[in-house]
One Martini backbone bead per residue (centre of mass of N, CA, C, O) as a GRO file, in nm:
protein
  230
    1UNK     BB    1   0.100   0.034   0.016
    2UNK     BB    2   0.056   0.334  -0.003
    3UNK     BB    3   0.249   0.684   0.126
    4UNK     BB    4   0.303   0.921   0.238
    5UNK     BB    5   0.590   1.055   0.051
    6UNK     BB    6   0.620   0.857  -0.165
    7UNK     BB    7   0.892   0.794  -0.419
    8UNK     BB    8   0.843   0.497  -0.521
    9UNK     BB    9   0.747   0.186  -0.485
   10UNK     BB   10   0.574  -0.046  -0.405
   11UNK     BB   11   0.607  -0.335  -0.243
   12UNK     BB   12   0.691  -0.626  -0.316
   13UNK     BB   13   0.449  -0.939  -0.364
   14UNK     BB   14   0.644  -1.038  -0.629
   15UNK     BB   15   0.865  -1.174  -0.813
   16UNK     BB   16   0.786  -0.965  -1.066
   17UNK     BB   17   0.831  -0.695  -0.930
   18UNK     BB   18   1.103  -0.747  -0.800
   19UNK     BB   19   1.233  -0.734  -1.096
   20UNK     BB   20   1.130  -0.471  -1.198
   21UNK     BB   21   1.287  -0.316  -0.969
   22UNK     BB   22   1.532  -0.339  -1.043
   23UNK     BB   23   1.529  -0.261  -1.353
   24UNK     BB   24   1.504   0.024  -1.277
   25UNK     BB   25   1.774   0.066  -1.136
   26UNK     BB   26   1.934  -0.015  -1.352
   27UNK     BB   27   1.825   0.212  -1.567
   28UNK     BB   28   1.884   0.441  -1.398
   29UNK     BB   29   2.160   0.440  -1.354
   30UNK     BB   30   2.205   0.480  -1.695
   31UNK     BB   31   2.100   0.776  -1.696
   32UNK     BB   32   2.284   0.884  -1.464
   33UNK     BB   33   2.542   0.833  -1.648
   34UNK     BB   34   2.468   0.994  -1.897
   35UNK     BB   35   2.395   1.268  -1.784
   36UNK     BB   36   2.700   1.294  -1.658
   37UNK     BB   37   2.832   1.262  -1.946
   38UNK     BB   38   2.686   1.513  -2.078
   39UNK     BB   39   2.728   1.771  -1.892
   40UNK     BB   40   3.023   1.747  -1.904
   41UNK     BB   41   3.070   1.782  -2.204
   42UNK     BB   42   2.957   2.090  -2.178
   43UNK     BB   43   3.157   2.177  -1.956
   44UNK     BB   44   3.397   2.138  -2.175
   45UNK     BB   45   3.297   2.308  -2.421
   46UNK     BB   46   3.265   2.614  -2.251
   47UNK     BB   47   3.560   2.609  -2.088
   48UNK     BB   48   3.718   2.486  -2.313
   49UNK     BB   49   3.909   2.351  -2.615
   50UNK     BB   50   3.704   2.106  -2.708
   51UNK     BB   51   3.605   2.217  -3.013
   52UNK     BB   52   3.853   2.110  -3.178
   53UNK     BB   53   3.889   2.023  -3.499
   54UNK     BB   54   4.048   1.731  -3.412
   55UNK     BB   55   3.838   1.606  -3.211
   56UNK     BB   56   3.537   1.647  -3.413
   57UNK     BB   57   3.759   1.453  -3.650
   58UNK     BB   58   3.755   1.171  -3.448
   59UNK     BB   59   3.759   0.850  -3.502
   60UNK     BB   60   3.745   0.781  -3.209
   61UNK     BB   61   3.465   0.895  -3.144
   62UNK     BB   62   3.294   0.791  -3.345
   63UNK     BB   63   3.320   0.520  -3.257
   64UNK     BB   64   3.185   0.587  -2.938
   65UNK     BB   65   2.928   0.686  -3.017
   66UNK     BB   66   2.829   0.402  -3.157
   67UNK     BB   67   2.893   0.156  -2.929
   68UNK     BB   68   2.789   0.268  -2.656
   69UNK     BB   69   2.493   0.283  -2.718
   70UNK     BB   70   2.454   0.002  -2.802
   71UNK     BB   71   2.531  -0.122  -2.522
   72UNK     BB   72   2.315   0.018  -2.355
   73UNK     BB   73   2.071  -0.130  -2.483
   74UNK     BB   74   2.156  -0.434  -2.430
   75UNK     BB   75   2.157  -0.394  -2.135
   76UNK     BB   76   1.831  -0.317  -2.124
   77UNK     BB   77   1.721  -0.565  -2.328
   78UNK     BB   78   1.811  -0.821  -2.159
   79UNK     BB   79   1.623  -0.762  -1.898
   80UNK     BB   80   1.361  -0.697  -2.056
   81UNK     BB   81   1.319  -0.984  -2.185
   82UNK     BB   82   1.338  -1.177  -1.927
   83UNK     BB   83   1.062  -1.012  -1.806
   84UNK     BB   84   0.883  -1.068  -2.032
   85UNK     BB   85   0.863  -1.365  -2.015
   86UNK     BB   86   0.808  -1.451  -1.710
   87UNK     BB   87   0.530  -1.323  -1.753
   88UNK     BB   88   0.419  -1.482  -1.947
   89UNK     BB   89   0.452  -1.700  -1.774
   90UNK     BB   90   0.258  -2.025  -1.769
   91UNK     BB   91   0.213  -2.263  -1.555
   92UNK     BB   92  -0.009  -2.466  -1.388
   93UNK     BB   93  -0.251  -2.339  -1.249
   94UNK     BB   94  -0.419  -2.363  -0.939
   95UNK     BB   95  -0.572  -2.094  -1.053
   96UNK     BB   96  -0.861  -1.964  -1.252
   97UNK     BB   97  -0.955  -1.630  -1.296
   98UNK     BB   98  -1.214  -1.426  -1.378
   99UNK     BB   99  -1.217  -1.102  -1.520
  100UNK     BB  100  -1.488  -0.850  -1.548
  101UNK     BB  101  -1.515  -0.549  -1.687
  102UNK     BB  102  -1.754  -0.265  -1.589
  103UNK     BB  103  -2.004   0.009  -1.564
  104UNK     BB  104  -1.873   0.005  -1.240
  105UNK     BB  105  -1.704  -0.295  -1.214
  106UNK     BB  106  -1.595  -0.590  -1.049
  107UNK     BB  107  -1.599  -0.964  -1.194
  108UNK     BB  108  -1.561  -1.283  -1.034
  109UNK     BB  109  -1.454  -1.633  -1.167
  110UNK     BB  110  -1.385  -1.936  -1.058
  111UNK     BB  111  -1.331  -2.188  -1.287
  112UNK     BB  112  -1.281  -2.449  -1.064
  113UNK     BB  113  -1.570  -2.381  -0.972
  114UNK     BB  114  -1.905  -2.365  -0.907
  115UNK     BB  115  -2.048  -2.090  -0.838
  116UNK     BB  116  -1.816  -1.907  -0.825
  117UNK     BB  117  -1.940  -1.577  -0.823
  118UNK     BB  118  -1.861  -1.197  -0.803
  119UNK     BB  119  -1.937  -0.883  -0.733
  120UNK     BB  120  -1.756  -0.567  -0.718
  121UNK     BB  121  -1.775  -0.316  -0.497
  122UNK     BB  122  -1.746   0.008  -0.391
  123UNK     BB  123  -1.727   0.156  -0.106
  124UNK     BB  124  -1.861   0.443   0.048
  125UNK     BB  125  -1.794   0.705   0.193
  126UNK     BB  126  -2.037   0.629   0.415
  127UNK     BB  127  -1.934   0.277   0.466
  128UNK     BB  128  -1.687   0.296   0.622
  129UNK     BB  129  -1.467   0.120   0.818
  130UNK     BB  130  -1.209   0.155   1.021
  131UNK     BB  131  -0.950   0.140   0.841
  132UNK     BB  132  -1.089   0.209   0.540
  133UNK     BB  133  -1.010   0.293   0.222
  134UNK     BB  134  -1.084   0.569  -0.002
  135UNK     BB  135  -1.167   0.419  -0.285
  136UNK     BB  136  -1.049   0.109  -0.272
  137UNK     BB  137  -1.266  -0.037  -0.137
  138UNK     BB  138  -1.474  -0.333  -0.110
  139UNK     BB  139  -1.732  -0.580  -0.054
  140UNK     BB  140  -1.542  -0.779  -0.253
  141UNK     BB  141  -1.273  -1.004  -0.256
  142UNK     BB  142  -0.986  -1.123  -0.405
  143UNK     BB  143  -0.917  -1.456  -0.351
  144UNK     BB  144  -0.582  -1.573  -0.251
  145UNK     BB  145  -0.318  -1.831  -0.232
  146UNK     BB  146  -0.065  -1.847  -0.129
  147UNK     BB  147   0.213  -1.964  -0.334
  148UNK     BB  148   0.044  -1.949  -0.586
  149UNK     BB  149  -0.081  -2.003  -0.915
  150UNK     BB  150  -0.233  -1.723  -1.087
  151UNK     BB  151  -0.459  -1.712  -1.320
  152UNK     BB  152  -0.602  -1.433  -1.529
  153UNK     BB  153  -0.915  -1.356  -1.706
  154UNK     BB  154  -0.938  -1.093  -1.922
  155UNK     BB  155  -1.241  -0.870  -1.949
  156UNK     BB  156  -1.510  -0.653  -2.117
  157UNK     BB  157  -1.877  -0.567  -2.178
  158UNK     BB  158  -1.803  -0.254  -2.277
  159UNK     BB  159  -1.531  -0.135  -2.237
  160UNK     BB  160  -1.207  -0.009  -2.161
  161UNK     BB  161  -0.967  -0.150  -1.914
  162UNK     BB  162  -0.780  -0.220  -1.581
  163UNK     BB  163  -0.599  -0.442  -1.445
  164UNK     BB  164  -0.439  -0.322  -1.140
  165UNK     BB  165  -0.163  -0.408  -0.995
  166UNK     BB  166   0.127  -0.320  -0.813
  167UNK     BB  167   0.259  -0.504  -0.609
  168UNK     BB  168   0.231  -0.758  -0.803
  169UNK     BB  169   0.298  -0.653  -1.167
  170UNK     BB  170  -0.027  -0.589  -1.255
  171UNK     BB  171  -0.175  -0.506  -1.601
  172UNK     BB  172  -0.450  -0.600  -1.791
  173UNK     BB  173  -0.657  -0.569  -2.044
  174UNK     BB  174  -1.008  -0.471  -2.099
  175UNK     BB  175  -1.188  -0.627  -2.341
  176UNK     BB  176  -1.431  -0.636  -2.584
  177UNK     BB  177  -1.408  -0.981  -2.672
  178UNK     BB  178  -1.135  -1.021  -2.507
  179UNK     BB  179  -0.904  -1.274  -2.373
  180UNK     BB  180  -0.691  -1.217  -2.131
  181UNK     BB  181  -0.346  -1.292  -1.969
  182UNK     BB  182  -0.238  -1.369  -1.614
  183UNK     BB  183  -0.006  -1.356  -1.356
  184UNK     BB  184   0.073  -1.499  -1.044
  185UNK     BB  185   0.266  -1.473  -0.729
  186UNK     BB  186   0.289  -1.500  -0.398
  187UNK     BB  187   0.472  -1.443  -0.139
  188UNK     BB  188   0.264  -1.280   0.064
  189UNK     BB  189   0.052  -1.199   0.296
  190UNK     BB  190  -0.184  -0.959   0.206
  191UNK     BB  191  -0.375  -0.654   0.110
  192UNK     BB  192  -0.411  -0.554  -0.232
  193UNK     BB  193  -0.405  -0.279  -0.427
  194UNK     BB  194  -0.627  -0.123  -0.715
  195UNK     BB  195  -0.692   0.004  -1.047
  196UNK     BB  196  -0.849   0.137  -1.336
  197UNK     BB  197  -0.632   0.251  -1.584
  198UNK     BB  198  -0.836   0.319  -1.753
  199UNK     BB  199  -1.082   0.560  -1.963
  200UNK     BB  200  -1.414   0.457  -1.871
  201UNK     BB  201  -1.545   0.696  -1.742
  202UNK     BB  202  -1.664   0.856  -1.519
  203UNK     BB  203  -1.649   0.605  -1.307
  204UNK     BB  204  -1.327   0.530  -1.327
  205UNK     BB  205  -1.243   0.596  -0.978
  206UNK     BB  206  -1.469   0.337  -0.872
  207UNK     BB  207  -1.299   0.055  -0.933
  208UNK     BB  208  -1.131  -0.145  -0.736
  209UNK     BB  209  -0.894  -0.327  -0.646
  210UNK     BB  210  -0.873  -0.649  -0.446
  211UNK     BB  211  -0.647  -0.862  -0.275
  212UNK     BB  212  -0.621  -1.162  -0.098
  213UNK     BB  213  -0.385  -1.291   0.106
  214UNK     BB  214  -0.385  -1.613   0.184
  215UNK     BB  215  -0.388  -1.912   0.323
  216UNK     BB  216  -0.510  -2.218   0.222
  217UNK     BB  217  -0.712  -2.285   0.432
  218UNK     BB  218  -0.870  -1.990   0.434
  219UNK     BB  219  -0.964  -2.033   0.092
  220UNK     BB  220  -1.122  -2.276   0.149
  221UNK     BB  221  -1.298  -2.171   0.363
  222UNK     BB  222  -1.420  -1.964   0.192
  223UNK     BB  223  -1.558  -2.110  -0.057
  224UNK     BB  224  -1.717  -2.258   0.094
  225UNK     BB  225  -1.905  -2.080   0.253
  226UNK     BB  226  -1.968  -1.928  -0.062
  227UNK     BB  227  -2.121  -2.164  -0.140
  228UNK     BB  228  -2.341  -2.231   0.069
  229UNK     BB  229  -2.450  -1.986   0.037
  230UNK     BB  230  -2.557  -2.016  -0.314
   0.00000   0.00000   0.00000
């Protein structure tokens, strides 16, 4: 959960968010010695005679300008390139839950139940219970089993939507007609905020998604409630 004068990223709560914070912490490294290396050249051009023209027609220099980002590149694509894999890798999911956006609300369906599948609404702001977040609560939360791999099934029966849980590094695009697939595993069990990316309408910032991880045992009690109750 984020707090005030946050200026990082939310603490990741899955592998894969992990290594997305890794990845910025490398790109920005990089940003930050290019920046520190064009400003001295700025400030060598402008103090000194850096600007003569043996330099500015030095075959070394040509070479460096052309080698130097091309190296900077890959440096960024490889680490780049194996976390888009990894994102998309999904292996044997122990649940397979279908998120649907509507306006303005999302509904869960888990297909590996029977009739396990209900509606999640923002809970208003004078019905919220102390301690519990304004625009983020919901009546209904997802519920999964932590360090259990959960595939998540996105569409849309209206506009465009995006179901995006940042803590989890979980975003995809819910259209309406099409099925999207997204993975994740929660390292640690605990209540995890997003909402929906996309300006889907008036009531856009009014949808948000709660994923609730819990230990197995409690998730199995949820569900048998949930059945029982259906």
């Amino acid at each position: 959960m984020a707090h005030p004068l946050q200026l990082g990223f939310q603490d990741a709560a899955s592998p894969v968010m992990e290594e997305l914070l890794h990845f910025h912490d490398h790109a920005l490294m990089i940003v930050f010695m290019i920046s520190a290396l064009v400003l001295y050249i700025i400030i060598a051009m402008v103090s000194t005679k850096l600007t003569n023209k043996h330099i500015l027609d030095s075959q070394e220099i040509e070479i460096i300008w052309t080698v130097l980002p091309a190296a900077i590149l890959v440096m960024i694509a490889l680490p780049s390139l194996r976390i888009l894999y990894l994102m998309d890798e999904i292996n044997n999911p122990h649940l397979t839950i279908k998120a649907m956006g509507h306006q303005w609300y999302w509904s869960y369906e888990y297909t590996d139940y029977e009739e396990l599948s209900f509606d999640s609404y923002m809970i208003p702001t004078q019905d919220l219970a102390p301690g519990q977040f304004r625009l983020l609560e919901v009546d209904h939360r997802m519920v999964v089993p932590v360090e259990a791999p959960v595939r998540v099934l996105v569409s849309a029966e209206d506009v465009l939507h995006s179901w995006t849980v940042p803590s989890l590094g979980v975003k995809m695009d819910a259209v309406p007609g099409r099925l999207n697939q997204t993975a994740f595993i929660t390292s640690r069990s605990g209540v995890y905020y997003g909402q929906c990316s996309e300006i889907c309408g008036a009531n856009h910032s009014f949808m948000p998604i709660v994923v609730e991880v819990v230990p197995l045992q409690h998730f199995e009690n949820w569900s048998s409630t949930l059945l029982e109750s259906a």
